Short mmCIF file of C-alpha atoms and ligand atoms in Angstrom, two decimals:
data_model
loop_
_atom_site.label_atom_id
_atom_site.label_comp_id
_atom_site.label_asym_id
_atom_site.label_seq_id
_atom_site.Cartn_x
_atom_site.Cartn_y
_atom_site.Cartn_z
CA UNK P 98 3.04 -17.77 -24.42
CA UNK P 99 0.00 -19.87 -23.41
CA UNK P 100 -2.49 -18.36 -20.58
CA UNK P 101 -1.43 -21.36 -18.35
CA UNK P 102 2.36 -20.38 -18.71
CA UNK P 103 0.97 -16.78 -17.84
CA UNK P 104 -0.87 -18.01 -15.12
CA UNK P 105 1.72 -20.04 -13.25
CA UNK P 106 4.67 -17.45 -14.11
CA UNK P 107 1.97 -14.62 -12.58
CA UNK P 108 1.92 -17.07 -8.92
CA UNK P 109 5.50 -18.05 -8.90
CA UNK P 110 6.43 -15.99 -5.83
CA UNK P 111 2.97 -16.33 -3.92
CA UNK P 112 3.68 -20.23 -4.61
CA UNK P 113 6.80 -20.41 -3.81
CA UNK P 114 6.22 -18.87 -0.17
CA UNK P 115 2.75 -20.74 0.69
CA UNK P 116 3.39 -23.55 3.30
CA UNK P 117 3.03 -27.38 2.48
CA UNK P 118 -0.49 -27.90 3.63
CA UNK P 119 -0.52 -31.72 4.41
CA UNK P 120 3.35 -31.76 5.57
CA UNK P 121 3.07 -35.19 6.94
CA UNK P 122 1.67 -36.53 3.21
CA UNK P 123 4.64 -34.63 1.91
CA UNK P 124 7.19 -36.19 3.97
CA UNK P 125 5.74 -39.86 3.49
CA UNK P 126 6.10 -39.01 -0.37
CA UNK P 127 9.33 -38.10 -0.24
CA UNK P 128 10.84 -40.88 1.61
CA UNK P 129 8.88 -43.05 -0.66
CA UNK P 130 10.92 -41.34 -3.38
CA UNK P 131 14.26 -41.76 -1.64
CA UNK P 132 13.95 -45.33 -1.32
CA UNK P 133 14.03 -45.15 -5.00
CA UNK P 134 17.06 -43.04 -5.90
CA UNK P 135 20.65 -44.23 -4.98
CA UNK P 136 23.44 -41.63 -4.55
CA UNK P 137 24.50 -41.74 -8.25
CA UNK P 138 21.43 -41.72 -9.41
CA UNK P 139 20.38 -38.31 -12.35
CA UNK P 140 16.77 -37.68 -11.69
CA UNK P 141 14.80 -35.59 -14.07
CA UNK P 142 11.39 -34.01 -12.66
CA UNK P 143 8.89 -32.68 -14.72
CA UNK P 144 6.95 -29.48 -13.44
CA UNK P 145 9.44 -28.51 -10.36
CA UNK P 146 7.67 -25.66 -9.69
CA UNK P 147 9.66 -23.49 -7.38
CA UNK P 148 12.00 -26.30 -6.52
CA UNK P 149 11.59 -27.19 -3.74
CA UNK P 150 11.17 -30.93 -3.98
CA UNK P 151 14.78 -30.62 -5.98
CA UNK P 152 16.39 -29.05 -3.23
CA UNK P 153 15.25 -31.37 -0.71
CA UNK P 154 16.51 -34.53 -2.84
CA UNK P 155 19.43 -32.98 -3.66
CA UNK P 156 21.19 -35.10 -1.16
CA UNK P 157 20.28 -38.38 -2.53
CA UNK P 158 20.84 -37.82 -6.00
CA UNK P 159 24.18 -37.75 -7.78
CA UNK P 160 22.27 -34.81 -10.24
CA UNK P 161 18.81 -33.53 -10.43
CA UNK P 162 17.81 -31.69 -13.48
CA UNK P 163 14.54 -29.96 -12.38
CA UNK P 164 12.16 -28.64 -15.60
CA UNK P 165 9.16 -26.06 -15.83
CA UNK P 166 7.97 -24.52 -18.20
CA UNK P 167 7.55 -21.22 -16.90
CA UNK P 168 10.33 -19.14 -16.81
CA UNK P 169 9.69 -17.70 -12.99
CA UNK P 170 9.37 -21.07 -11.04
CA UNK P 171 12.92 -21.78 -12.19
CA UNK P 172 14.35 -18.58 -11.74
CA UNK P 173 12.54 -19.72 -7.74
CA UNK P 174 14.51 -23.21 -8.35
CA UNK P 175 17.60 -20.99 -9.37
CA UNK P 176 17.51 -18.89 -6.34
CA UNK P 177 16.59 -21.75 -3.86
CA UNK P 178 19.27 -23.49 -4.62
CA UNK P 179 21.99 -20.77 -4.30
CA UNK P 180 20.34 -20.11 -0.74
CA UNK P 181 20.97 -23.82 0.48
CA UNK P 182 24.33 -24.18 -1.11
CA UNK P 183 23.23 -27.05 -3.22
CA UNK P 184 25.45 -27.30 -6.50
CA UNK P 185 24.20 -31.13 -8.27
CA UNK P 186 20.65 -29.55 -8.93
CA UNK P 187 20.43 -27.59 -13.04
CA UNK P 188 17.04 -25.72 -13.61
CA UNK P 189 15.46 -25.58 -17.22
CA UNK P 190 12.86 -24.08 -18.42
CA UNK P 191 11.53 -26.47 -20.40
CA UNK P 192 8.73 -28.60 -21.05
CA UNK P 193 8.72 -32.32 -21.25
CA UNK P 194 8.83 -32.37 -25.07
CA UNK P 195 11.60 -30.60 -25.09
CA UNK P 196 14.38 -31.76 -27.24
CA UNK P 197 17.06 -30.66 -24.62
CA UNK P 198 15.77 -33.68 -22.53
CA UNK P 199 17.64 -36.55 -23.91
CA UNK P 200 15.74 -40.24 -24.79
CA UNK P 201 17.06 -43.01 -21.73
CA UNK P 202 19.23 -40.45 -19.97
CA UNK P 203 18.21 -40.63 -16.63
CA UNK P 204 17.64 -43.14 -13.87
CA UNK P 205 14.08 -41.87 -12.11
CA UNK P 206 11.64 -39.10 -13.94
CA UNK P 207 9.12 -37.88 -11.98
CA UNK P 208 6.60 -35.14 -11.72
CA UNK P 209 4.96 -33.94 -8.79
CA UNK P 210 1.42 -33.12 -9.12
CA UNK P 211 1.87 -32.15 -12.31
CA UNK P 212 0.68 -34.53 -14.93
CA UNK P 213 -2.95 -33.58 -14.46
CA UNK P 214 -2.30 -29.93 -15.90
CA UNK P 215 -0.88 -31.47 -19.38
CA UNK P 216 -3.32 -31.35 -22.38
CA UNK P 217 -2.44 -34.88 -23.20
CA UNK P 218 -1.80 -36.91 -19.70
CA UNK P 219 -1.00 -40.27 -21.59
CA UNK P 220 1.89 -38.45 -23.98
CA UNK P 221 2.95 -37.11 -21.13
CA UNK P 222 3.31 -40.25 -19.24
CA UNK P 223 4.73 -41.33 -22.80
CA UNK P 224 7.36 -39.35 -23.23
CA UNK P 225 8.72 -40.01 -19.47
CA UNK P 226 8.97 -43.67 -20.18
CA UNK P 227 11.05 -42.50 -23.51
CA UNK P 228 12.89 -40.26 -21.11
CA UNK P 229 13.67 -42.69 -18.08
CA UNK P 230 16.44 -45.31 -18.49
CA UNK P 231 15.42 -49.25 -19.10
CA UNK P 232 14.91 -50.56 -15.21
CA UNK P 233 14.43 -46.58 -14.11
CA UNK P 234 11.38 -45.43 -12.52
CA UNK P 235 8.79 -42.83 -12.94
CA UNK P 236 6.84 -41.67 -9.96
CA UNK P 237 3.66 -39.46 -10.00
CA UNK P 238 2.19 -38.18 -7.51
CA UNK P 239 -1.15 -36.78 -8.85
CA UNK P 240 -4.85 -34.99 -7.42
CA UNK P 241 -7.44 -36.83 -8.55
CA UNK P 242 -9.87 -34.06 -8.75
CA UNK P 243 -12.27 -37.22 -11.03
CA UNK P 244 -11.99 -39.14 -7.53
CA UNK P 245 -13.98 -36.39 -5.55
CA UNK P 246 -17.23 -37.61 -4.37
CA UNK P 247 -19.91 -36.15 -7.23
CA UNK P 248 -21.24 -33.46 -5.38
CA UNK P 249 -17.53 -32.28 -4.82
CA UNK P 250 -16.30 -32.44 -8.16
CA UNK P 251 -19.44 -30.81 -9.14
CA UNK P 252 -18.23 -28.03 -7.20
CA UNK P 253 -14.62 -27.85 -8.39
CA UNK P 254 -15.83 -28.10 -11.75
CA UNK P 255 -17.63 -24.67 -11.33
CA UNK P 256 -15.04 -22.96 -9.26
CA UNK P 257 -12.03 -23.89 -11.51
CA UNK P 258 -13.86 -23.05 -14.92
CA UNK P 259 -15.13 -19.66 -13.66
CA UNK P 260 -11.36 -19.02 -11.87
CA UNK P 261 -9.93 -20.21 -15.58
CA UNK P 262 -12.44 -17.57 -17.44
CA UNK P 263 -11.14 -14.58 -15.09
CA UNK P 264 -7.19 -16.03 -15.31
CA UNK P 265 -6.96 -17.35 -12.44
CA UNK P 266 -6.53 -21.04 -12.49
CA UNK P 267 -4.34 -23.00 -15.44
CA UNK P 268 -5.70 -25.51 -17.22
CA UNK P 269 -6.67 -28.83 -15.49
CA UNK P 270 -8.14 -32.26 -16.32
CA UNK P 271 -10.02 -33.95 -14.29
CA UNK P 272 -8.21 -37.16 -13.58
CA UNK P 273 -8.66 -40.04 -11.99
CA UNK P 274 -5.64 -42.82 -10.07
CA UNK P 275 -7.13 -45.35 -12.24
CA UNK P 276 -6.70 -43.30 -14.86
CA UNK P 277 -3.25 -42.52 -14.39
CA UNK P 278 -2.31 -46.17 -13.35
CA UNK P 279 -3.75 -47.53 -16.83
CA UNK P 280 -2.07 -44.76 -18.87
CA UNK P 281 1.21 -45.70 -17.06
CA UNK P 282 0.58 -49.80 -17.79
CA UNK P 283 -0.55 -48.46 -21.31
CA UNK P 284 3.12 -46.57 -21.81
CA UNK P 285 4.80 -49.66 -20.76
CA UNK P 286 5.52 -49.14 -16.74
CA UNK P 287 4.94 -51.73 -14.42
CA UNK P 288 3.32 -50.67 -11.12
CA UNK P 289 5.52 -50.64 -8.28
CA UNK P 290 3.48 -49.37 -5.53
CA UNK P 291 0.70 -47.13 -5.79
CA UNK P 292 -1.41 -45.13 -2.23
CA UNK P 293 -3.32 -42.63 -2.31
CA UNK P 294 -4.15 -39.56 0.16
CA UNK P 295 -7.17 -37.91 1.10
CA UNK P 296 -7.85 -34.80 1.37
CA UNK P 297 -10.17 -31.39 -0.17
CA UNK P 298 -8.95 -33.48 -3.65
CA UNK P 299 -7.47 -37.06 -3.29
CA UNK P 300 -3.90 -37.77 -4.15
CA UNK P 301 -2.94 -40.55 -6.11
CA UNK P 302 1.34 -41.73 -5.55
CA UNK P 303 2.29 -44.18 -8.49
CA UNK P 304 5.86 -45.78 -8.65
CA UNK P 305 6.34 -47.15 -11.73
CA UNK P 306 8.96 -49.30 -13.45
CA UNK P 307 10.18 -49.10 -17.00
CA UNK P 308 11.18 -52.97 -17.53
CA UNK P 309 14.96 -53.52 -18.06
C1 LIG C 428 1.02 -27.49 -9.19
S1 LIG C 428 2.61 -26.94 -9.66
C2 LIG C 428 3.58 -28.24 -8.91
C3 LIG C 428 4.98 -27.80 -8.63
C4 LIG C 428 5.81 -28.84 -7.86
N1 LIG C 428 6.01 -30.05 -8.65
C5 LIG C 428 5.13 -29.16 -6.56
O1 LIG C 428 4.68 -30.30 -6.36
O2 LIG C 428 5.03 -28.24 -5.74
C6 LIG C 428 2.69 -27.39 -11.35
C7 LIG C 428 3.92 -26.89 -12.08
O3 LIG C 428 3.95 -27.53 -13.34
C8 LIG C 428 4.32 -26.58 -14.32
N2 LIG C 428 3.75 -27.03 -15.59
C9 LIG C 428 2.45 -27.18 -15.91
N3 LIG C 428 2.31 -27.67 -17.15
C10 LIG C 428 3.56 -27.83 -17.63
C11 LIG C 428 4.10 -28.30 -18.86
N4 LIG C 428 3.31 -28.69 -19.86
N5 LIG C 428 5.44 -28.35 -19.00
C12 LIG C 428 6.26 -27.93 -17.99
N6 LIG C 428 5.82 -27.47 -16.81
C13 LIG C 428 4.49 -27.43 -16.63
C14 LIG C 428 3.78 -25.26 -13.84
O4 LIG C 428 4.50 -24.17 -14.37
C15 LIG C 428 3.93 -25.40 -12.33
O5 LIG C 428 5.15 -24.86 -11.88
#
């Protein structure tokens, strides 16, 4: 098991009970996200985490099939789900590579600030566009930690590479929104919308069309 599955499967629980710090930003994603998914709609997302986002759009999907990679943060999902009675929403622990996922199978993929911790951003973003259906979407919401002002990221830099040497922070790259947006056009998507939020690291929202 890799020290960033380690490390996220050692915070499930402490993630999975810390508040949504910018709650507002949150909601504005998620409606953004809605206006994208009809009710019969199978949405994959990459990275759930703890699942909440699933639970939450599990009213305006027809299915949700919500993927980590570490084994805790779904057995969160798992439990989550159970509490709020919502039955259209399967956990796997799995990553995006995973064979399980099937080529064109579902209607939106999307992965909540999550493509920043993969090794290779662009196959990641590759592999979604393999995953999502011709005339689907994939939506990203991503921190830009390679937006912060110099002195900023200068600072992040330090903090998360002495937090990573004691265990304590997963691997991250250092990303920025025009990154992401030209390693979407580069897998094929078409921009839909794209905003971004500030914040201690900005937040870059892309909505992006596979074409039909
Ligand atoms: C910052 S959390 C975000 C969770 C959730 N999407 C949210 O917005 O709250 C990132 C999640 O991505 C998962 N993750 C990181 N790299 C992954 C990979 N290569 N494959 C699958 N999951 C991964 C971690 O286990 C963690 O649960």
């Amino acid at each position: 098991m890799s020290k960033s599955v380690r490390f996220w499967n050692r915070i499930a629980e402490k993630y999975a009970q810390s508040p949504i710090k910018d709650m507002k930003g949150y909601e504005a994603t998620l409606a953004r996200v809605r206006a994208h998914l009809t009710p019969d709609d199978h949405l994959l997302e990459l990275g759930c985490g703890s699942g909440s986002t699933a639970v939450m759009l599990a009213g305006d999907a027809g299915r949700i099939t919500a993927t980590d990679y570490a084994g805790e943060m779904v057995a969160i999902g798992q439990r989550k789900a159970a509490e709020a009675g919502v039955e259209n929403v399967t956990f796997l622990q799995a990553d995006p590579f995973d064979p399980v996922l099937e080529p064109g199978a579902y209607d939106v993929v999307m992965g909540m600030n999550f493509y920043h911790l993969l090794d290779d951003m662009s196959a990641g973003l590759t592999r979604s566009v393999e995953l999502v259906k011709p005339g689907g979407y994939v939506i990203a919401k991503t921190p830009c930690l390679g937006d912060a002002p110099f002195f900023k990221r200068l600072m992040l830099k330090t903090i998360v590479g002495v937090l990573q040497l004691v265990g304590k922070a997963p691997s991250v790259g250092f990303v920025t929104g025009d990154t992401v947006e030209a390693q979407m056009k580069a897998a094929g998507l078409e921009i839909v919308e794209r905003s971004v939020t500030d914040g201690m690291v900005p937040r870059d929202f892309i909505i992006a069309r596979r074409p039909a």
